[in-house]
Amino acid sequence: MKPAIYYTLGALLIISLSFCTTPRENMPSAHRGGKSVIVDTITPRVDAVSFQKDLAGKWNVISMRRQQKAGLETLSNVTLTFPETGTQFSGKAPCNSINGTIQLNGYSIRFHNIASTRMACENLEQESAYINLLQTRISAFTITGNTLYLRDGISNIVFECERAG
């Protein structure tokens, strides 16, 4: 009698395992570029979301915090302008005009290849800090109403901006 129980349990195990795996030839397929491609119907596909349209437009940068516990520095006549499409941004630093590229993925943002004009002024030290923070510290952004916050890797607010006009 005991061997019959083992055979029954073994058969049930084999049957249950066959329900857990589906051979590739029985999976749904789609045709792409003249080739059959297996379509995975189990794993949900999540495409990266871009919030570039929310970010698009001109922003007045009103304050900067160089370090986590440092006081806010007020900025005047400093702007950032982001496109609705594409990766180029432009703006005005405390002294000079700037431009460069941005990389967006959801609420993640990175500033790259920032270039500026070379006019002299009394705020060059503040401008150097501003450009350095954009390139090295900013990694995310949030928008609340007409306020844009550019944040570092641990979500500290580095720049506070207001939507222009």
mmCIF file of N, CA and C in Angstrom, residues 51-56 59-60 80 82 104-111 137-163:
data_model
loop_
_atom_site.group_PDB
_atom_site.id
_atom_site.type_symbol
_atom_site.label_atom_id
_atom_site.label_comp_id
_atom_site.label_asym_id
_atom_site.label_seq_id
_atom_site.Cartn_x
_atom_site.Cartn_y
_atom_site.Cartn_z
ATOM 1 N N PHE A 51 8.998 63.246 -16.814
ATOM 2 C CA PHE A 51 8.241 64.396 -16.362
ATOM 3 C C PHE A 51 8.800 65.667 -16.987
ATOM 4 N N GLN A 52 9.370 65.522 -18.192
ATOM 5 C CA GLN A 52 10.009 66.646 -18.859
ATOM 6 C C GLN A 52 9.016 67.764 -19.151
ATOM 7 N N LYS A 53 7.779 67.437 -19.487
ATOM 8 C CA LYS A 53 6.793 68.489 -19.778
ATOM 9 C C LYS A 53 6.454 69.293 -18.530
ATOM 10 N N ASP A 54 6.482 68.654 -17.358
ATOM 11 C CA ASP A 54 6.256 69.383 -16.104
ATOM 12 C C ASP A 54 7.407 70.344 -15.829
ATOM 13 N N LEU A 55 8.609 69.925 -16.185
ATOM 14 C CA LEU A 55 9.814 70.706 -15.941
ATOM 15 C C LEU A 55 10.015 71.808 -16.979
ATOM 16 N N ALA A 56 9.437 71.621 -18.164
ATOM 17 C CA ALA A 56 9.669 72.540 -19.283
ATOM 18 C C ALA A 56 9.291 73.976 -18.943
ATOM 19 N N TRP A 59 12.560 78.950 -15.239
ATOM 20 C CA TRP A 59 12.481 78.985 -13.787
ATOM 21 C C TRP A 59 13.460 80.015 -13.244
ATOM 22 N N ASN A 60 13.018 80.814 -12.285
ATOM 23 C CA ASN A 60 13.901 81.737 -11.568
ATOM 24 C C ASN A 60 14.461 80.998 -10.358
ATOM 25 N N LEU A 80 16.966 79.063 -15.034
ATOM 26 C CA LEU A 80 17.165 77.810 -15.764
ATOM 27 C C LEU A 80 15.981 77.655 -16.703
ATOM 28 N N PHE A 82 14.255 74.868 -19.376
ATOM 29 C CA PHE A 82 14.253 73.477 -19.825
ATOM 30 C C PHE A 82 13.313 73.324 -21.018
ATOM 31 N N LEU A 104 17.213 63.017 -18.049
ATOM 32 C CA LEU A 104 16.029 62.829 -17.215
ATOM 33 C C LEU A 104 15.574 61.382 -17.235
ATOM 34 N N ASN A 105 15.125 60.909 -16.086
ATOM 35 C CA ASN A 105 14.490 59.600 -15.972
ATOM 36 C C ASN A 105 13.537 59.687 -14.792
ATOM 37 N N GLY A 106 12.258 59.862 -15.081
ATOM 38 C CA GLY A 106 11.301 60.099 -14.003
ATOM 39 C C GLY A 106 11.627 61.424 -13.345
ATOM 40 N N TYR A 107 11.794 61.399 -12.027
ATOM 41 C CA TYR A 107 12.159 62.607 -11.295
ATOM 42 C C TYR A 107 13.672 62.714 -11.074
ATOM 43 N N SER A 108 14.416 61.840 -11.718
ATOM 44 C CA SER A 108 15.874 61.905 -11.641
ATOM 45 C C SER A 108 16.372 62.873 -12.712
ATOM 46 N N ILE A 109 17.324 63.735 -12.356
ATOM 47 C CA ILE A 109 17.883 64.696 -13.302
ATOM 48 C C ILE A 109 19.381 64.816 -13.062
ATOM 49 N N ARG A 110 20.114 64.877 -14.135
ATOM 50 C CA ARG A 110 21.564 65.087 -14.088
ATOM 51 C C ARG A 110 21.922 66.187 -15.073
ATOM 52 N N PHE A 111 22.803 67.086 -14.651
ATOM 53 C CA PHE A 111 23.299 68.167 -15.495
ATOM 54 C C PHE A 111 24.697 67.787 -15.982
ATOM 55 N N ARG A 137 26.056 67.718 -7.540
ATOM 56 C CA ARG A 137 25.174 67.358 -6.429
ATOM 57 C C ARG A 137 23.741 67.067 -6.844
ATOM 58 N N ILE A 138 23.259 67.697 -7.890
ATOM 59 C CA ILE A 138 21.838 67.557 -8.232
ATOM 60 C C ILE A 138 21.580 66.197 -8.864
ATOM 61 N N SER A 139 20.586 65.493 -8.312
ATOM 62 C CA SER A 139 20.240 64.187 -8.868
ATOM 63 C C SER A 139 18.737 63.958 -8.970
ATOM 64 N N ALA A 140 17.930 64.874 -8.428
ATOM 65 C CA ALA A 140 16.476 64.693 -8.485
ATOM 66 C C ALA A 140 15.794 66.052 -8.428
ATOM 67 N N PHE A 141 14.529 66.052 -8.807
ATOM 68 C CA PHE A 141 13.742 67.274 -8.697
ATOM 69 C C PHE A 141 12.328 66.930 -8.266
ATOM 70 N N THR A 142 11.680 67.893 -7.635
ATOM 71 C CA THR A 142 10.261 67.798 -7.327
ATOM 72 C C THR A 142 9.630 69.138 -7.673
ATOM 73 N N ILE A 143 8.379 69.078 -8.047
ATOM 74 C CA ILE A 143 7.634 70.296 -8.374
ATOM 75 C C ILE A 143 6.383 70.313 -7.512
ATOM 76 N N THR A 144 6.199 71.411 -6.800
ATOM 77 C CA THR A 144 5.009 71.621 -5.988
ATOM 78 C C THR A 144 4.414 72.948 -6.421
ATOM 79 N N GLY A 145 3.295 72.889 -7.110
ATOM 80 C CA GLY A 145 2.689 74.113 -7.633
ATOM 81 C C GLY A 145 3.626 74.775 -8.615
ATOM 82 N N ASN A 146 4.010 76.018 -8.346
ATOM 83 C CA ASN A 146 4.934 76.753 -9.212
ATOM 84 C C ASN A 146 6.345 76.793 -8.635
ATOM 85 N N THR A 147 6.660 75.850 -7.752
ATOM 86 C CA THR A 147 7.988 75.791 -7.143
ATOM 87 C C THR A 147 8.700 74.516 -7.567
ATOM 88 N N LEU A 148 9.922 74.679 -8.029
ATOM 89 C CA LEU A 148 10.786 73.569 -8.418
ATOM 90 C C LEU A 148 11.885 73.443 -7.374
ATOM 91 N N TYR A 149 12.079 72.238 -6.866
ATOM 92 C CA TYR A 149 13.163 71.959 -5.938
ATOM 93 C C TYR A 149 14.160 71.032 -6.627
ATOM 94 N N LEU A 150 15.410 71.456 -6.723
ATOM 95 C CA LEU A 150 16.479 70.603 -7.230
ATOM 96 C C LEU A 150 17.177 70.015 -6.016
ATOM 97 N N ARG A 151 17.262 68.684 -5.968
ATOM 98 C CA ARG A 151 17.689 67.980 -4.760
ATOM 99 C C ARG A 151 18.963 67.166 -4.990
ATOM 100 N N ASP A 152 19.648 66.878 -3.886
ATOM 101 C CA ASP A 152 20.840 66.040 -3.956
ATOM 102 C C ASP A 152 20.449 64.577 -3.792
ATOM 103 N N GLY A 153 21.447 63.697 -3.696
ATOM 104 C CA GLY A 153 21.210 62.260 -3.631
ATOM 105 C C GLY A 153 20.458 61.778 -2.413
ATOM 106 N N ILE A 154 20.440 62.557 -1.327
ATOM 107 C CA ILE A 154 19.676 62.153 -0.145
ATOM 108 C C ILE A 154 18.469 63.063 0.067
ATOM 109 N N SER A 155 18.031 63.681 -1.022
ATOM 110 C CA SER A 155 16.796 64.455 -1.084
ATOM 111 C C SER A 155 16.830 65.806 -0.376
ATOM 112 N N ASN A 156 18.016 66.304 -0.048
ATOM 113 C CA ASN A 156 18.113 67.659 0.498
ATOM 114 C C ASN A 156 17.871 68.667 -0.623
ATOM 115 N N ILE A 157 17.184 69.744 -0.301
ATOM 116 C CA ILE A 157 16.951 70.797 -1.288
ATOM 117 C C ILE A 157 18.228 71.611 -1.433
ATOM 118 N N VAL A 158 18.743 71.668 -2.665
ATOM 119 C CA VAL A 158 19.940 72.453 -2.955
ATOM 120 C C VAL A 158 19.535 73.781 -3.591
ATOM 121 N N PHE A 159 18.562 73.739 -4.520
ATOM 122 C CA PHE A 159 18.076 74.947 -5.181
ATOM 123 C C PHE A 159 16.569 74.995 -5.083
ATOM 124 N N GLU A 160 16.047 76.192 -4.831
ATOM 125 C CA GLU A 160 14.611 76.436 -4.898
ATOM 126 C C GLU A 160 14.372 77.409 -6.032
ATOM 127 N N CYS A 161 13.418 77.065 -6.890
ATOM 128 C CA CYS A 161 13.142 77.872 -8.080
ATOM 129 C C CYS A 161 11.638 78.165 -8.159
ATOM 130 N N GLU A 162 11.293 79.266 -8.777
ATOM 131 C CA GLU A 162 9.900 79.625 -9.042
ATOM 132 C C GLU A 162 9.693 79.736 -10.532
ATOM 133 N N ARG A 163 8.527 79.244 -10.996
ATOM 134 C CA ARG A 163 8.222 79.338 -12.426
ATOM 135 C C ARG A 163 8.140 80.799 -12.817
#
